[in-house]
């Protein structure tokens, strides 16, 4: 089992040094996870480290292709609350 | 050498009637007592601390530390962060060896370069590996190029753990970005942090970050390392709160507080940019800086420069020093150091001379109203730029107390050459808008058309002081205005 990085990755480097398995490598056009090395952090950490530091929603997927950081999970604003949040911020 | 850069000494205070006429200090007359002699000595040729010095000395940044451990709503990791001096991931990332080489190449070619900053692209202390790169660069440089000051900028989360290592190196100062001391406020700025192998969100995250920042600040001060605090002013989020931040960081021993306006253009793709969070107006910024300055040395000339920028504040010569060009350079640093020392000495003389001249007294009625003037300059402390070539203007305030530097305003360059002036109409309009509140523009030259437009907008263009020292020229124009009866309290209308 392995996680994967997809094209929305911005190559920010955050995930690479925190991977306990050295599974992440710099590649073009974006960083990649070596499926043979990735352990999903099992045994090392409670949560996959790459997905816990990645700043981009949707850039890292689990083995089923589901985003570990779905829309709204990092901004803290669920999609249905977006308009409301925007109005509040614009009123500042 | 007895250079007064951040504050004014008692003697000058007397001459200037208590206000700040040197233009070098951010604010009123509270500065000197706050800055002990050894700190003033240490910062006199640092362009980022001293309004005066930044006309002459240059700084550079190198990108050796990608990866960040938190998220700020004003940052998009992909691009250069306009708020913090931080390069984006698209900047040329250097190994420590390359960074050392680049720094020395720049130092040899731009002798005015006195400061190297490490600021990212992420957080230089984010994790052990990055920290190692950062320190490796510092270690090499303090051996090979002892005449360069080293500084590091951090969000503070991993700072306490890095303090002891920092203290081992010849670090000139550490900049911590502290936008709040209240988790309630912090939660609106930082959506999450990465801490002890987990992502932590909301107020809990903000509390940890704040605690770490404060602890890091205290630890650095204990070890005698200078700490500068940067804050991003975010209207409706931390605007009122920043006065408290200023008070607290000062009481803990930070020597300088730099409040910067939020930059949140939608095209930068930051959370704030996309959500339509506005930045402060120049007036809001100045008001807050004034409010904080009662407590602390405020820094007002920060250009929020690109973090891998090279050159005087406000200019970027980075293109001359890409890695492939540097590989071709052959640098004899011992020789370069001799040349650098000479250049630094010459600048010190100029600064001292300026200092003596800058206090040319202003003789106006004590109740004359203050006037804001914009100045086009490309450095060296003189009015030496064509209005149409200015990408930014320095704004000075003249008052019966003297002349002081207030801020810089970015302008669109409406004329770069004869055939590239297509967009000049709109760019000129934006430039004029950016000068709002100023009554005079001092430049070396100006075209007829902008002259007319400026006059229509109530701003008097003035090219009569080309190549003169800024403060003197501003004082002279203020004097003329007084003599023409334009400074009576009844004539305020034009400024408002
Ligand atoms: S899940 Fe863990 S092991 Fe797999 S790539 Fe991410 S950090 Fe490395
Ligand atoms: S942390 Fe996310 S965005 Fe950054 S390099 Fe890794 S996958 Fe890409
Ligand atoms: S700490 Fe710096 S690099 Fe990290 S998110 Fe904030 S601004 Fe960006």
Coordinates of C-alpha atoms and ligand atoms in Angstrom, one line a residue:
Chain A
X1 CA 0.0 0.0 0.0
X2 CA 1.2 3.4 -0.8
X3 CA 0.2 7.0 -1.1
X4 CA 0.7 9.0 -4.2
X5 CA 1.4 12.6 -5.2
X6 CA -0.5 14.1 -8.1
X7 CA -0.1 17.1 -10.4
X8 CA -1.5 19.7 -8.1
X9 CA 1.7 19.4 -6.0
X10 CA 3.6 22.7 -6.0
X11 CA 7.0 21.1 -5.3
X12 CA 7.3 22.9 -1.9
X13 CA 9.7 20.2 -0.4
X14 CA 7.7 20.0 2.9
X15 CA 6.9 16.3 2.6
X16 CA 10.3 15.0 1.6
X17 CA 12.3 15.5 4.8
X18 CA 9.5 14.2 7.0
X19 CA 9.1 10.8 5.4
X20 CA 10.4 8.1 7.7
X21 CA 10.9 5.7 4.8
X22 CA 12.8 8.0 2.4
X23 CA 10.1 7.2 -0.1
X24 CA 9.6 10.7 -1.5
X25 CA 11.8 12.1 -4.3
X26 CA 12.2 15.3 -6.3
X27 CA 11.0 14.7 -9.8
X28 CA 9.6 16.7 -12.7
X29 CA 7.0 18.1 -13.1
X30 CA 6.3 17.3 -9.4
X31 CA 7.5 15.3 -6.4
X32 CA 6.7 11.6 -6.4
X33 CA 6.3 8.7 -3.9
X34 CA 8.2 5.5 -4.5
X35 CA 5.4 2.9 -4.0
X36 CA 7.9 0.2 -3.1
X37 CA 9.2 2.2 -0.2
X38 CA 6.1 3.9 1.2
X39 CA 4.7 2.2 4.3
X40 CA 2.0 4.8 4.8
X41 CA 4.0 5.5 7.9
X42 CA 2.6 2.4 9.5
X43 CA 4.7 1.6 12.6
X44 CA 6.4 5.0 12.6
X45 CA 3.7 7.5 13.1
X46 CA 0.0 7.8 13.8
X47 CA -0.7 9.7 10.6
X48 CA 1.1 9.7 7.2
X49 CA 3.7 12.4 7.6
X50 CA 3.6 13.7 4.0
X51 CA -0.1 14.2 4.1
X52 CA 0.1 15.9 7.5
X53 CA 2.4 18.6 6.3
X54 CA 1.4 19.1 2.7
X55 CA -0.1 22.6 2.2
X56 CA -2.1 21.7 -0.9
X57 CA -5.6 20.2 -0.7
X58 CA -5.9 17.2 -2.9
X59 CA -2.2 16.8 -3.8
X60 CA -1.7 13.5 -1.9
X61 CA -4.0 10.5 -2.5
X62 CA -4.4 7.2 -0.7
X63 CA -4.2 3.8 -2.4
X64 CA -7.8 4.1 -3.4
X65 CA -7.3 7.5 -5.1
X66 CA -9.0 9.4 -2.3
X67 CA -7.6 12.8 -1.3
X68 CA -6.1 12.7 2.2
X69 CA -6.7 16.4 2.4
X70 CA -10.1 17.0 0.8
X71 CA -11.3 20.5 -0.2
X72 CA -11.8 22.7 2.8
X73 CA -9.7 20.5 5.1
X74 CA -6.7 22.8 5.1
X75 CA -8.3 26.2 4.8
X76 CA -10.8 25.1 7.5
X77 CA -13.7 26.3 5.4
X78 CA -16.0 23.6 4.0
X79 CA -17.0 24.3 0.4
X80 CA -20.6 25.1 1.3
X81 CA -19.5 27.8 3.8
X82 CA -17.2 29.4 1.2
X83 CA -19.5 32.3 0.2
X84 CA -20.2 33.1 3.8
X85 CA -16.5 33.1 4.8
X86 CA -15.7 35.3 1.8
X87 CA -18.3 37.9 2.7
X88 CA -17.0 38.0 6.2
X89 CA -13.4 38.5 5.1
X90 CA -14.3 41.1 2.5
X91 CA -16.1 43.2 5.1
X92 CA -12.9 43.7 7.0
Chain B
X1 CA 33.0 56.2 14.1
X2 CA 30.0 57.6 15.8
X3 CA 27.1 57.1 13.5
X4 CA 23.7 57.6 14.6
X5 CA 21.4 55.5 12.6
X6 CA 18.3 54.5 14.4
X7 CA 17.7 57.2 16.7
X8 CA 19.1 60.6 17.4
X9 CA 21.4 61.7 20.1
X10 CA 20.7 64.3 22.6
X11 CA 22.6 67.0 20.8
X12 CA 20.8 66.6 17.6
X13 CA 17.5 66.4 19.4
X14 CA 18.2 69.9 20.7
X15 CA 19.0 71.3 17.3
X16 CA 15.9 69.8 15.8
X17 CA 13.7 71.0 18.6
X18 CA 12.9 67.6 19.9
X19 CA 11.5 66.1 16.7
X20 CA 13.3 63.8 14.4
X21 CA 15.1 65.6 11.7
X22 CA 17.6 63.0 10.7
X23 CA 14.9 61.0 8.9
X24 CA 16.7 57.9 10.0
X25 CA 14.5 57.1 12.9
X26 CA 11.0 55.8 12.5
X27 CA 9.4 58.2 14.8
X28 CA 9.5 60.7 17.5
X29 CA 12.2 61.2 20.1
X30 CA 11.9 58.0 22.0
X31 CA 14.4 56.1 20.1
X32 CA 17.8 56.6 21.5
X33 CA 17.2 55.6 25.1
X34 CA 15.8 52.4 23.7
X35 CA 18.9 51.5 21.7
X36 CA 22.0 50.8 23.7
X37 CA 25.3 51.9 22.2
X38 CA 26.5 48.4 21.4
X39 CA 23.4 47.8 19.3
X40 CA 23.7 51.0 17.5
X41 CA 27.3 50.2 16.7
X42 CA 26.2 46.8 15.4
X43 CA 23.5 48.0 13.1
X44 CA 25.0 51.1 11.6
X45 CA 25.8 49.6 8.2
X46 CA 22.8 47.3 8.0
X47 CA 20.4 48.4 5.2
X48 CA 17.5 46.6 6.8
X49 CA 17.7 48.5 10.2
X50 CA 18.7 51.9 9.2
X51 CA 16.8 54.2 6.9
X52 CA 20.0 56.1 6.2
X53 CA 22.1 53.1 5.6
X54 CA 19.7 51.5 3.2
X55 CA 20.4 54.2 0.7
X56 CA 24.0 53.0 0.5
X57 CA 24.4 49.4 1.7
X58 CA 23.0 46.4 0.1
X59 CA 21.7 43.0 1.2
X60 CA 21.1 39.7 -0.4
X61 CA 19.2 36.5 0.3
X62 CA 20.0 33.0 -0.7
X63 CA 17.4 30.2 -1.0
X64 CA 18.9 27.1 0.8
X65 CA 15.9 26.1 2.9
X66 CA 12.7 25.0 1.3
X67 CA 10.0 23.2 3.3
X68 CA 7.8 25.0 5.7
X69 CA 6.1 23.7 8.9
X70 CA 3.1 26.0 9.1
X71 CA 0.7 27.8 6.8
X72 CA 0.1 31.5 6.8
X73 CA -3.0 32.8 5.0
X74 CA -0.9 35.4 3.1
X75 CA 1.6 32.9 1.6
X76 CA 1.4 30.7 -1.4
X77 CA 4.5 28.5 -1.2
X78 CA 4.8 28.3 -4.9
X79 CA 5.7 32.0 -5.4
X80 CA 8.0 34.4 -3.7
X81 CA 6.2 35.5 -0.6
X82 CA 5.5 39.2 -0.9
X83 CA 4.9 39.6 2.9
X84 CA 7.9 37.8 4.3
X85 CA 11.2 38.1 2.5
X86 CA 10.9 34.6 1.3
X87 CA 11.6 33.2 -2.1
X88 CA 9.0 30.8 -3.6
X89 CA 9.9 27.3 -4.7
X90 CA 10.4 28.5 -8.2
X91 CA 13.5 30.4 -7.1
X92 CA 16.9 28.9 -7.8
X93 CA 17.4 26.6 -4.9
X94 CA 21.1 26.4 -3.8
X95 CA 23.1 23.8 -2.0
X96 CA 25.1 25.3 1.0
X97 CA 28.3 25.2 -1.2
X98 CA 26.6 27.1 -4.0
X99 CA 25.1 29.6 -1.5
X100 CA 28.6 30.3 -0.1
X101 CA 30.0 30.8 -3.6
X102 CA 27.1 33.0 -4.7
X103 CA 27.4 35.2 -1.6
X104 CA 31.1 35.7 -2.1
X105 CA 30.7 36.4 -5.8
X106 CA 28.1 39.1 -5.0
X107 CA 30.2 40.5 -2.2
X108 CA 33.2 40.8 -4.5
X109 CA 31.2 42.5 -7.2
X110 CA 28.9 44.6 -5.1
X111 CA 31.1 45.9 -2.3
X112 CA 28.2 47.7 -0.7
X113 CA 26.6 44.2 0.1
X114 CA 27.0 43.8 3.8
X115 CA 24.2 41.5 4.8
X116 CA 23.3 37.9 3.9
X117 CA 19.8 36.7 4.9
X118 CA 18.5 33.2 4.9
X119 CA 14.8 33.2 4.7
X120 CA 13.4 30.1 3.1
X121 CA 11.7 29.4 0.6
X122 CA 10.1 27.8 3.6
X123 CA 11.3 28.1 7.2
X124 CA 15.1 27.8 7.5
X125 CA 14.7 26.0 10.9
X126 CA 11.7 23.8 9.8
X127 CA 13.5 20.5 10.3
X128 CA 16.9 19.2 11.2
X129 CA 18.0 18.7 7.6
X130 CA 17.2 22.2 6.6
X131 CA 18.6 23.6 9.7
X132 CA 21.8 21.8 8.9
X133 CA 21.9 23.4 5.4
X134 CA 21.3 26.8 6.9
X135 CA 24.1 26.4 9.5
X136 CA 26.5 24.9 7.1
X137 CA 26.2 28.0 4.9
X138 CA 26.7 30.2 8.0
X139 CA 29.7 28.3 9.2
X140 CA 31.5 28.5 5.9
X141 CA 30.7 32.1 5.4
X142 CA 31.8 33.3 8.8
X143 CA 35.2 31.7 8.1
X144 CA 35.6 32.8 4.5
X145 CA 33.9 36.2 4.5
X146 CA 33.9 37.6 8.0
X147 CA 32.9 41.0 6.7
X148 CA 29.4 39.9 5.8
X149 CA 26.7 40.0 8.4
X150 CA 24.5 36.9 8.6
X151 CA 20.9 36.9 9.5
X152 CA 18.0 34.4 9.5
X153 CA 14.3 34.8 9.4
X154 CA 11.9 32.3 10.9
X155 CA 8.2 31.8 11.7
X156 CA 9.4 30.7 15.2
X157 CA 7.8 27.3 15.5
X158 CA 11.1 25.4 15.6
X159 CA 13.1 28.3 17.0
X160 CA 13.6 27.2 20.6
X161 CA 15.2 23.9 19.5
X162 CA 17.6 25.8 17.2
X163 CA 18.7 28.6 19.5
X164 CA 21.8 26.9 20.9
X165 CA 23.0 26.1 17.5
X166 CA 22.3 29.6 16.3
X167 CA 24.3 31.0 19.2
X168 CA 27.4 29.1 18.0
X169 CA 27.5 31.0 14.7
X170 CA 28.3 34.5 14.0
X171 CA 24.7 35.5 13.6
X172 CA 24.0 39.2 13.5
X173 CA 20.3 39.0 14.2
X174 CA 17.3 36.8 13.9
X175 CA 14.0 38.0 12.5
X176 CA 10.8 36.3 13.9
X177 CA 7.5 37.0 12.2
X178 CA 5.1 37.5 15.0
X179 CA 1.6 38.5 13.8
X180 CA -0.2 38.0 17.1
X181 CA 0.0 37.0 20.8
X182 CA -3.6 35.9 21.0
X183 CA -4.6 32.5 19.7
X184 CA -8.0 33.9 18.8
X185 CA -6.4 36.3 16.4
X186 CA -3.8 33.7 15.3
X187 CA -6.5 31.2 14.2
X188 CA -7.5 33.8 11.5
X189 CA -4.0 34.0 10.2
X190 CA -2.6 30.5 10.5
X191 CA -5.0 27.7 9.5
X192 CA -2.6 24.9 10.7
X193 CA 0.8 24.0 11.9
X194 CA 2.8 20.7 11.7
X195 CA 3.8 19.9 15.2
X196 CA 5.1 16.7 16.8
X197 CA 4.4 14.7 13.7
X198 CA 0.8 15.8 13.4
X199 CA -1.2 18.6 11.7
X200 CA -2.8 20.8 14.3
X201 CA -5.5 23.3 13.4
X202 CA -7.2 26.4 14.6
X203 CA -6.7 28.0 18.0
X204 CA -4.8 25.1 19.4
X205 CA -2.3 25.4 16.6
X206 CA -2.0 29.2 17.0
X207 CA -1.4 28.8 20.7
X208 CA 1.5 26.4 20.2
X209 CA 3.0 28.7 17.5
X210 CA 2.7 31.8 19.7
X211 CA 4.2 30.0 22.7
X212 CA 7.2 28.8 20.6
X213 CA 7.7 32.3 19.1
X214 CA 7.7 33.9 22.5
X215 CA 10.0 31.3 24.0
X216 CA 12.4 31.6 21.1
X217 CA 12.4 35.4 21.5
X218 CA 13.2 35.1 25.2
X219 CA 16.0 32.5 24.6
X220 CA 17.7 34.6 21.9
X221 CA 17.6 37.7 24.1
X222 CA 19.1 35.7 27.0
X223 CA 22.0 34.7 24.8
X224 CA 22.6 38.2 23.6
X225 CA 21.4 37.7 20.0
X226 CA 19.6 40.6 18.4
X227 CA 16.0 40.0 17.6
X228 CA 13.9 41.9 15.1
X229 CA 10.2 41.2 15.0
X230 CA 8.2 41.5 11.7
X231 CA 4.5 41.7 11.8
X232 CA 2.1 41.8 8.8
X233 CA -0.7 44.3 9.3
X234 CA -4.0 42.6 8.3
X235 CA -6.9 45.0 8.5
X236 CA -9.8 43.6 10.6
X237 CA -7.6 40.8 11.9
X238 CA -4.7 42.0 13.9
X239 CA -4.7 45.8 13.3
X240 CA -5.6 46.8 16.8
X241 CA -3.8 43.8 18.3
X242 CA -0.4 44.8 16.9
X243 CA 0.1 47.5 19.5
X244 CA 0.0 44.8 22.2
X245 CA 2.4 42.7 20.1
X246 CA 4.7 45.7 19.9
X247 CA 4.5 46.3 23.6
X248 CA 5.2 42.6 24.5
X249 CA 8.0 41.9 22.2
X250 CA 9.7 45.1 23.2
X251 CA 9.4 44.3 26.9
X252 CA 11.0 41.0 26.1
X253 CA 13.9 42.6 24.5
X254 CA 13.4 42.7 20.7
X255 CA 15.3 45.7 19.4
X256 CA 13.2 46.6 16.4
X257 CA 9.6 46.1 15.3
X258 CA 8.8 46.1 11.6
X259 CA 5.1 46.4 10.8
X260 CA 4.6 45.6 7.1
X261 CA 1.4 46.1 5.2
X262 CA -0.4 42.9 4.0
X263 CA 0.1 42.3 0.3
X264 CA -2.8 40.2 -1.0
X265 CA -3.2 40.5 -4.7
X266 CA -5.6 37.9 -6.0
X267 CA -3.1 36.8 -8.6
X268 CA -0.6 35.7 -6.0
X269 CA -3.0 32.9 -5.2
X270 CA -2.8 33.2 -1.5
X271 CA -5.8 32.4 0.7
X272 CA -6.2 36.1 1.6
X273 CA -5.8 37.1 -2.0
X274 CA -8.4 34.7 -3.3
X275 CA -10.8 35.5 -0.5
X276 CA -10.6 39.2 -1.0
X277 CA -8.9 40.2 2.3
X278 CA -7.7 43.7 1.8
X279 CA -4.4 45.2 2.7
X280 CA -4.1 48.4 4.8
X281 CA -4.1 51.9 3.2
X282 CA -0.9 53.9 3.6
X283 CA -2.7 56.0 6.3
X284 CA -3.7 52.9 8.3
X285 CA -0.1 51.7 8.2
X286 CA 1.3 55.0 9.3
X287 CA -1.3 55.4 12.1
X288 CA -0.4 52.0 13.5
X289 CA 3.3 52.6 13.2
X290 CA 2.9 55.8 15.1
X291 CA 0.8 54.2 17.7
X292 CA 3.4 51.5 18.2
X293 CA 6.4 53.8 18.1
X294 CA 5.7 55.1 21.5
X295 CA 6.7 51.7 22.7
X296 CA 9.5 50.8 20.4
X297 CA 11.8 51.4 17.5
X298 CA 9.7 51.1 14.4
X299 CA 11.2 50.3 11.1
X300 CA 9.5 52.1 8.2
X301 CA 11.7 51.6 5.2
X302 CA 11.2 47.9 4.7
X303 CA 10.7 47.1 1.1
X304 CA 9.5 43.6 1.6
X305 CA 12.1 42.6 -0.8
X306 CA 12.1 39.3 -2.7
X307 CA 13.9 36.9 -0.6
X308 CA 16.5 35.9 -3.2
X309 CA 17.0 39.5 -4.2
X310 CA 20.4 40.9 -4.5
X311 CA 21.2 44.6 -4.3
X312 CA 20.1 47.8 -2.6
X313 CA 16.7 47.6 -1.0
X314 CA 14.2 48.3 -3.9
X315 CA 16.5 47.0 -6.6
X316 CA 17.2 43.5 -7.8
X317 CA 20.4 42.5 -9.6
X318 CA 19.8 38.8 -9.1
X319 CA 20.0 38.1 -12.9
X320 CA 23.7 39.0 -12.8
X321 CA 24.4 36.3 -10.3
X322 CA 22.7 33.1 -11.5
X323 CA 24.6 29.9 -10.6
X324 CA 25.9 29.3 -14.1
X325 CA 27.3 32.8 -14.2
X326 CA 28.9 32.4 -10.8
X327 CA 30.6 29.2 -11.8
X328 CA 32.5 31.2 -14.4
X329 CA 33.6 33.8 -11.9
X330 CA 37.0 33.6 -10.3
X331 CA 37.0 35.3 -7.0
X332 CA 39.9 36.4 -4.9
X333 CA 38.1 37.2 -1.7
X334 CA 41.2 38.4 0.2
X335 CA 41.6 41.1 -2.5
X336 CA 37.8 41.8 -2.5
X337 CA 37.8 42.3 1.2
X338 CA 40.3 45.1 0.9
X339 CA 38.2 46.8 -1.7
X340 CA 35.1 46.3 0.3
X341 CA 36.7 47.8 3.4
X342 CA 37.5 50.9 1.4
X343 CA 34.1 51.2 0.0
X344 CA 32.5 50.8 3.4
X345 CA 34.8 53.5 4.8
X346 CA 33.9 55.9 2.1
X347 CA 30.2 55.3 2.7
X348 CA 30.6 55.8 6.4
X349 CA 32.2 59.2 5.7
X350 CA 29.3 60.2 3.4
X351 CA 26.8 59.1 6.0
X352 CA 28.6 61.1 8.7
X353 CA 28.6 64.1 6.4
X354 CA 24.9 63.7 5.6
X355 CA 24.2 63.4 9.3
X356 CA 25.9 66.8 9.9
X357 CA 24.1 68.4 7.0
X358 CA 20.7 66.8 7.5
X359 CA 19.9 69.0 10.5
X360 CA 19.7 72.2 8.5
X361 CA 17.2 74.0 10.6
X362 CA 13.7 74.7 9.6
X363 CA 12.5 78.1 10.6
X364 CA 8.8 78.1 10.4
X365 CA 6.0 79.0 12.8
X366 CA 5.6 76.3 15.4
X367 CA 2.0 75.7 14.5
X368 CA 2.7 75.2 10.8
X369 CA 1.0 72.0 9.5
X370 CA 3.1 69.1 8.5
X371 CA 3.4 68.3 4.8
X372 CA 4.1 64.9 3.0
X373 CA 6.5 65.0 0.1
X374 CA 7.3 62.1 -2.3
X375 CA 10.9 61.7 -3.5
X376 CA 12.1 59.8 -6.6
X377 CA 15.6 58.4 -5.9
X378 CA 17.7 55.5 -7.1
X379 CA 19.9 55.6 -3.9
X380 CA 22.7 57.4 -2.3
X381 CA 20.4 59.7 -0.4
X382 CA 19.9 62.2 -3.2
X383 CA 17.1 63.2 -5.5
X384 CA 18.4 61.5 -8.7
X385 CA 15.6 59.8 -10.5
X386 CA 13.3 60.8 -13.3
X387 CA 9.7 60.8 -12.2
X388 CA 8.8 58.4 -15.0
X389 CA 11.5 56.0 -14.1
X390 CA 10.6 55.7 -10.4
X391 CA 9.2 52.4 -9.4
X392 CA 8.7 53.6 -5.9
X393 CA 8.7 56.9 -4.0
X394 CA 10.0 57.6 -0.6
X395 CA 7.6 59.6 1.4
X396 CA 9.0 62.2 3.9
X397 CA 7.1 64.4 6.3
X398 CA 8.3 67.9 6.9
X399 CA 7.1 69.7 10.0
X400 CA 8.3 72.4 12.3
X401 CA 10.2 69.6 14.2
X402 CA 12.2 68.7 11.1
X403 CA 12.1 66.1 8.3
X404 CA 11.4 62.5 8.9
X405 CA 11.1 59.5 6.7
X406 CA 7.6 58.0 6.7
X407 CA 7.3 55.2 4.2
X408 CA 7.8 54.1 0.6
X409 CA 5.1 53.8 -1.9
X410 CA 5.2 51.5 -4.9
X411 CA 4.4 53.1 -8.2
X412 CA 3.8 51.8 -11.7
X413 CA 6.6 52.7 -13.9
X414 CA 4.7 54.5 -16.6
X415 CA 7.6 55.2 -18.9
X416 CA 10.4 52.8 -19.5
X417 CA 11.5 54.0 -22.9
X418 CA 10.2 55.7 -26.0
X419 CA 8.3 53.0 -27.6
X420 CA 7.1 51.1 -24.5
X421 CA 4.9 53.8 -23.2
X422 CA 1.6 52.4 -24.6
X423 CA 0.0 51.9 -21.2
X424 CA 1.1 55.2 -19.7
X425 CA -2.3 56.8 -19.2
X426 CA -3.5 54.2 -16.8
X427 CA -0.1 53.7 -15.2
X428 CA 0.3 57.4 -14.6
X429 CA -3.1 57.4 -13.0
X430 CA -2.2 54.6 -10.6
X431 CA 1.1 56.3 -9.8
X432 CA -0.7 59.5 -8.9
X433 CA -3.2 57.5 -6.8
X434 CA -0.3 55.9 -4.9
X435 CA 0.9 59.4 -4.0
X436 CA -2.3 60.3 -2.3
X437 CA -1.8 62.6 0.7
X438 CA 1.5 64.0 -0.7
X439 CA 1.6 67.6 -1.7
X440 CA 4.9 67.7 -3.5
X441 CA 6.9 65.3 -5.6
X442 CA 10.6 65.8 -5.8
X443 CA 12.4 64.2 -8.8
X444 CA 15.4 64.9 -11.0
X445 CA 13.2 65.5 -14.1
X446 CA 9.6 65.1 -15.2
X447 CA 7.7 65.2 -18.5
X448 CA 5.1 67.9 -19.3
X449 CA 2.2 65.5 -19.3
X450 CA 2.7 64.0 -15.8
X451 CA 3.4 67.5 -14.6
X452 CA 0.0 68.6 -15.7
X453 CA -1.7 65.5 -14.3
X454 CA 0.1 65.9 -10.9
X455 CA -0.9 69.5 -10.7
X456 CA -4.5 68.6 -11.4
X457 CA -4.4 66.1 -8.6
X458 CA -3.1 68.8 -6.2
X459 CA 0.5 67.5 -6.1
X460 CA 3.2 70.0 -6.9
X461 CA 6.0 68.5 -9.1
X462 CA 9.4 69.9 -8.4
X463 CA 12.6 69.2 -10.3
X464 CA 14.6 72.1 -8.9
X465 CA 16.5 70.0 -6.3
X466 CA 18.0 67.4 -8.6
X467 CA 21.1 65.8 -7.1
X468 CA 20.6 67.4 -3.8
X469 CA 20.4 65.5 -0.5
X470 CA 16.8 64.4 0.2
X471 CA 16.3 65.8 3.7
X472 CA 17.8 69.1 2.8
X473 CA 15.7 69.5 -0.3
X474 CA 12.6 68.6 1.6
X475 CA 13.4 71.1 4.3
X476 CA 14.1 73.8 1.7
X477 CA 10.8 73.2 -0.1
X478 CA 9.0 73.2 3.2
X479 CA 10.6 76.5 4.0
X480 CA 9.5 77.9 0.7
X481 CA 6.0 76.8 1.3
X482 CA 6.0 78.5 4.7
X483 CA 7.2 81.7 3.1
X484 CA 4.5 81.5 0.5
X485 CA 2.0 81.2 3.3
X486 CA 0.9 77.7 2.4
X487 CA 1.4 76.2 5.9
X488 CA -1.1 78.1 7.9
X489 CA -3.5 75.9 9.6
X490 CA -6.2 77.4 7.4
X491 CA -4.6 76.1 4.2
X492 CA -5.0 72.5 5.2
X493 CA -7.7 71.8 2.6
X494 CA -5.3 70.8 -0.1
X495 CA -3.8 68.0 2.0
X496 CA -7.0 66.5 3.2
Ligands
LIG1 S1 2.9 8.0 3.8 FE1 4.7 8.0 5.1 S2 6.1 6.5 4.2 FE2 4.6 7.0 2.7 S3 5.5 8.6 1.5 FE3 4.2 9.6 3.0 S4 5.6 10.0 4.7 FE4 6.6 8.5 3.4
LIG2 S1 4.2 18.7 0.5 FE1 2.6 18.5 -1.0 S2 2.9 20.2 -2.4 FE2 4.7 20.0 -1.2 S3 6.1 18.8 -2.4 FE3 5.0 17.4 -1.1 S4 3.2 16.7 -2.2 FE4 4.0 18.5 -3.3
LIG3 S1 6.1 30.7 7.5 FE1 6.8 31.7 5.6 S2 6.9 30.0 4.1 FE2 5.8 29.3 5.8 S3 3.6 29.6 5.2 FE3 4.3 31.4 6.4 S4 5.0 32.9 5.0 FE4 4.9 30.9 3.9

